[in-house]
Short mmCIF file of C-alpha atoms in Angstrom, two decimals:
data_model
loop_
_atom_site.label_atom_id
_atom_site.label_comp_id
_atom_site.label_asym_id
_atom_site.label_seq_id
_atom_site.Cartn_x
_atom_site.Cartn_y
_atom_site.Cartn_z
CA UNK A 1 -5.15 -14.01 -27.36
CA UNK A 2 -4.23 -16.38 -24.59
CA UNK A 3 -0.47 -16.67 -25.23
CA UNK A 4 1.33 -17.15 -22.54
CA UNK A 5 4.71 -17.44 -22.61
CA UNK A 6 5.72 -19.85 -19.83
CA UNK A 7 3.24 -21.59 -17.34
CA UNK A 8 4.73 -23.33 -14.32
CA UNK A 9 1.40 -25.60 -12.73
CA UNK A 10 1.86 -27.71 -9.76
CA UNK A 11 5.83 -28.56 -10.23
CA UNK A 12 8.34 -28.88 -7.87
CA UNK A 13 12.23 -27.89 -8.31
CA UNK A 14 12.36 -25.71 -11.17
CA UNK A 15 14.53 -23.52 -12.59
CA UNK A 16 14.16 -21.19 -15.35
CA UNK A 17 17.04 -18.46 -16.93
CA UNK A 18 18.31 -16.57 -18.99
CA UNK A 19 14.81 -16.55 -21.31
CA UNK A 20 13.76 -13.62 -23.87
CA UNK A 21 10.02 -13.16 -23.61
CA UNK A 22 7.73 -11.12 -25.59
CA UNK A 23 4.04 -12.15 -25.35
CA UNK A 24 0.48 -10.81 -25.81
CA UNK A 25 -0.58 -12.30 -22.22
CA UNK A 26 1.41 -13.30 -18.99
CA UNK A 27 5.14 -13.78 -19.91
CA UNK A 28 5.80 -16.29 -16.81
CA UNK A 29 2.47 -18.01 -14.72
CA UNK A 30 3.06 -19.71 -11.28
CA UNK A 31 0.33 -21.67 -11.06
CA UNK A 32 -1.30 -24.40 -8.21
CA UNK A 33 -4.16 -26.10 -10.19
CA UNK A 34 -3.62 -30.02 -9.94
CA UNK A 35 -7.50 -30.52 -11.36
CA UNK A 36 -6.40 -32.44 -14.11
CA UNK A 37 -4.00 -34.88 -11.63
CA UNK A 38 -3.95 -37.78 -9.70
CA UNK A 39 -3.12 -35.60 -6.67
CA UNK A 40 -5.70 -33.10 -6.42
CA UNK A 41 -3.81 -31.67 -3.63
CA UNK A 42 -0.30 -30.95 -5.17
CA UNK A 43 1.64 -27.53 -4.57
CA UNK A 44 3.96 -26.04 -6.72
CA UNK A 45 7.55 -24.78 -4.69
CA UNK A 46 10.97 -24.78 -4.90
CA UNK A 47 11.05 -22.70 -8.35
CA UNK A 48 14.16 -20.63 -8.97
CA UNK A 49 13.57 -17.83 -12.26
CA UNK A 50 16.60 -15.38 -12.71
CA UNK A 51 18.07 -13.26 -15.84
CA UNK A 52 14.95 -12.66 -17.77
CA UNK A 53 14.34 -10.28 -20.40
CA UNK A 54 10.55 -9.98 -20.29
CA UNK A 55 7.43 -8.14 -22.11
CA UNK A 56 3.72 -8.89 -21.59
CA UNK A 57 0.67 -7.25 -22.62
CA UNK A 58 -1.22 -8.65 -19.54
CA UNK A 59 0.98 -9.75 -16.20
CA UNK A 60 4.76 -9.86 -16.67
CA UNK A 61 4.41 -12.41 -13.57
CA UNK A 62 1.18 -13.86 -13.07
CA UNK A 63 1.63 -15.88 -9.03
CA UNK A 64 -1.36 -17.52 -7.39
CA UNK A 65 -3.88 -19.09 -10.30
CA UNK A 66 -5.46 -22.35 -8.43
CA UNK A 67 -6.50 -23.57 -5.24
CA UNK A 68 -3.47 -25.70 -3.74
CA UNK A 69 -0.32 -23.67 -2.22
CA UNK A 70 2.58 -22.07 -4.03
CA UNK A 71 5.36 -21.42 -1.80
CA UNK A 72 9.43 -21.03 -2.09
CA UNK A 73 9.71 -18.71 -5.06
CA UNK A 74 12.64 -16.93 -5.38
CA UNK A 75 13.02 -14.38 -8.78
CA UNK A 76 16.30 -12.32 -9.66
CA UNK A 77 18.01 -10.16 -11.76
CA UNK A 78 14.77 -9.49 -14.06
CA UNK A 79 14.62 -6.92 -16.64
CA UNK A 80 11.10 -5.65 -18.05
CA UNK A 81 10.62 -3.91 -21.13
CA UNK A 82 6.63 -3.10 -20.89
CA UNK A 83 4.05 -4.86 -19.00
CA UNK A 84 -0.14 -4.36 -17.65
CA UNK A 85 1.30 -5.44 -14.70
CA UNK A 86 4.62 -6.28 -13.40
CA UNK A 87 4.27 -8.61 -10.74
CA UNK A 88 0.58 -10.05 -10.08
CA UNK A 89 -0.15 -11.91 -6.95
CA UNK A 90 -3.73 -13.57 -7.33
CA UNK A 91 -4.78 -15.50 -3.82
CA UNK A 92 -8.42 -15.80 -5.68
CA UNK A 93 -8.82 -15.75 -9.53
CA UNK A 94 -12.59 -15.09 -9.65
CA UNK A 95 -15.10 -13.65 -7.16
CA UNK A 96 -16.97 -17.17 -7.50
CA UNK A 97 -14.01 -19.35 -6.00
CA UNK A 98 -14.38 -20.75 -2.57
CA UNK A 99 -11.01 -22.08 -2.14
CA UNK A 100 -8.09 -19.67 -3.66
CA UNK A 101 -4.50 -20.20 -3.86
CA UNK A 102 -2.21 -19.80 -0.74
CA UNK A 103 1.14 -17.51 -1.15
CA UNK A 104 3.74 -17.78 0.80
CA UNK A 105 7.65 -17.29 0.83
CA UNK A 106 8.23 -15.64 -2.16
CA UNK A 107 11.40 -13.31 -2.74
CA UNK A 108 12.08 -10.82 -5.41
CA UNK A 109 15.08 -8.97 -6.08
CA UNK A 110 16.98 -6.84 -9.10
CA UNK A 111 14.35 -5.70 -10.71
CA UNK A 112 14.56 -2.27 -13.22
CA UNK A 113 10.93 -2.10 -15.67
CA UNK A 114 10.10 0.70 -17.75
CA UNK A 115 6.34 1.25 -19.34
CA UNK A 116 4.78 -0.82 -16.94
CA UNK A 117 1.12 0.09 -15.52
CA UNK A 118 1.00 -1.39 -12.06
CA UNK A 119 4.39 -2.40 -10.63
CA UNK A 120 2.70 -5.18 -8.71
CA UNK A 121 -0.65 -6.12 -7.45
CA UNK A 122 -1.18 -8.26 -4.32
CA UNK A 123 -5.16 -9.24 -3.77
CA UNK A 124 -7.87 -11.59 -4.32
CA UNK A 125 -10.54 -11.85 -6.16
CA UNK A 126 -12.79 -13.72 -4.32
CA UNK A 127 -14.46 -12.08 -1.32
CA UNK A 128 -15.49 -15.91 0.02
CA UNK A 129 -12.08 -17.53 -0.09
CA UNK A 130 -9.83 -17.97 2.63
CA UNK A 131 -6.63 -18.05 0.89
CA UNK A 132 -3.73 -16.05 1.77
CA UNK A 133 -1.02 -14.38 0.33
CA UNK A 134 1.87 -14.02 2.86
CA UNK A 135 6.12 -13.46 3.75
CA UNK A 136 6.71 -11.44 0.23
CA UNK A 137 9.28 -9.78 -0.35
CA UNK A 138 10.69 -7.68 -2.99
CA UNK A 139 14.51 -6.00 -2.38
CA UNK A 140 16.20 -3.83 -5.15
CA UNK A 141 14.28 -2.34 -7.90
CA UNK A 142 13.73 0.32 -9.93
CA UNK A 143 10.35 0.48 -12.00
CA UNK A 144 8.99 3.29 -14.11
CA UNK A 145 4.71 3.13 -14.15
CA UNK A 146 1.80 4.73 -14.92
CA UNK A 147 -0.65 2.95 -12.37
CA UNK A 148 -0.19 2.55 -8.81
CA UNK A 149 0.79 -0.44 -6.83
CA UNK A 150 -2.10 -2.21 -5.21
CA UNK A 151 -2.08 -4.43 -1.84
CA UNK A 152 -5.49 -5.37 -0.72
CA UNK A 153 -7.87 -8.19 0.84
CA UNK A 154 -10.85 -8.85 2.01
CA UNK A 155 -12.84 -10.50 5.10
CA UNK A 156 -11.51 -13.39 5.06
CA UNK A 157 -8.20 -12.77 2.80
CA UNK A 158 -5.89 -10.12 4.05
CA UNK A 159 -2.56 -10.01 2.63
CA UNK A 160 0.27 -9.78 5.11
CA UNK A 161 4.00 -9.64 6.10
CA UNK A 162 4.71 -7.69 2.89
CA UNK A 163 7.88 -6.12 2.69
CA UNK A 164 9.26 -3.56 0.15
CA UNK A 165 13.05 -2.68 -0.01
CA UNK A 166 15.96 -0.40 -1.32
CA UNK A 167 13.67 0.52 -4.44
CA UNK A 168 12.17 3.58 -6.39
CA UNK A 169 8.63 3.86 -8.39
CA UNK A 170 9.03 6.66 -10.89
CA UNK A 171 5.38 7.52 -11.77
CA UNK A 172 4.97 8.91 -15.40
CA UNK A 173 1.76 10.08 -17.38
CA UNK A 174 -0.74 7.33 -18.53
CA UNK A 175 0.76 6.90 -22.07
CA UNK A 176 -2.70 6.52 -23.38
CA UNK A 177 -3.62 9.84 -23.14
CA UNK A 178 -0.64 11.98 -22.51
CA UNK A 179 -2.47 15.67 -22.93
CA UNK A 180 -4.47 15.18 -18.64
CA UNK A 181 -2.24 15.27 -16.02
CA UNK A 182 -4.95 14.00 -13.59
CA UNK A 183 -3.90 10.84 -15.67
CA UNK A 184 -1.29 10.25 -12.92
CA UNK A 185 -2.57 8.00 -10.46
CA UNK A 186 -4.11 8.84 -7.65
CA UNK A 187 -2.17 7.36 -5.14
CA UNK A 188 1.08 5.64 -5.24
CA UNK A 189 0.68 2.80 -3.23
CA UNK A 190 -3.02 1.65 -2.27
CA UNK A 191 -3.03 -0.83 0.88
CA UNK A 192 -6.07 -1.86 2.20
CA UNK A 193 -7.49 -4.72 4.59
CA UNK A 194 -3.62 -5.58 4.82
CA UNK A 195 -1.29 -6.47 7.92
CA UNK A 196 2.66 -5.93 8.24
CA UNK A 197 2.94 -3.63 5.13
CA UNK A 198 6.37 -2.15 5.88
CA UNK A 199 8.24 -0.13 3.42
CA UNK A 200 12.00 0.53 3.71
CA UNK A 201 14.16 2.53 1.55
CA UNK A 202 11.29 3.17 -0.57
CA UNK A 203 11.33 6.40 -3.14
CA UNK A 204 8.41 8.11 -5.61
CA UNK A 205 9.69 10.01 -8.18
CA UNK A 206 6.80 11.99 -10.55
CA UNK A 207 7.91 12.79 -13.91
#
């Protein structure tokens, strides 16, 4: 079911704390998708979301579902108790968008998740949009998954100036079906038609 827990669309100056979430879909959406207003062309900046408790059967954080700009995010001291995916970056929702969302000037920090499958995806969907996703960065964590992270673009949408800091990944068996250890991922971190992917103080631990 579609049951979000909080969806931020096309607002400016917001702040959001200290919130319990447990949801069957994204537990916070940042969304630019001003359709419905009298400004077809309005971003959504400026938000502030810090000391979170959060679960989600889908996205924990769902960033980039419209076709405007979302830019100036800043998210802190978050705490994950299970999520699909912990923090999804989206520059195109759907492979038949010609427009996508632009991402920029978003900053993440304090993070510790357990039973998460991807610890974050950064990519579009769209292999005709032009929309970016850009100047992320994500300082202090400490996430336990069974999926790996995924940065990748396309033609005409390459993420870039990605940075990941002072954290560890602790990869554990696909609790689906515990009894196959090729049910570890693969890889740990896929990049792909990226730019300025730098990783700094960055640790995999396989349990």
């Amino acid at each position: 079911a579609n049951t979000d827990g909080i969806n931020i669309d096309s607002c400016h100056q917001v702040i959001v704390s200290d919130c319990q979430i447990i949801t069957g879909d994204d537990a916070i959406a940042i969304r630019a998708s001003p359709r419905h207003l009298t400004d077809k062309n309005r971003s959504c900046e400026n938000i502030a979301i810090s000391n979170c408790v959060l679960s989600s059967a889908s996205s924990v954080f769902r960033i980039g579902v419209g076709n405007t700009t979302i830019q100036n995010i800043v998210i802190s001291n978050i705490i994950i108790l299970s999520g699909g995916v912990g923090f999804h970056f989206m520059a195109s929702l759907s492979a038949k968008e010609e427009q996508g969302v632009t991402i920029s000037g978003i900053s993440i920090s304090n993070v510790r998740a357990r039973d998460v499958g991807h610890p974050f995806i950064v990519h579009g969907i769209s292999r005709k949009a032009h929309s970016q996703a850009s100047d992320i960065v994500m300082d202090g964590f400490a996430i336990e998954c069974f999926a790996n992270a995924i940065i990748a673009g396309t033609p005409n949408s390459r993420p870039h100036n990605i940075t990941l800091r002072n954290g560890t990944l602790k990869v554990i068996k696909n609790p689906v079906v515990l009894d196959d250890p090729a049910k570890y991922p693969e890889m740990l971190i896929q990049i792909s038609s990226a730019d300025h992917i730098s990783l700094q103080n960055v640790s995999a631990d396989y349990s």
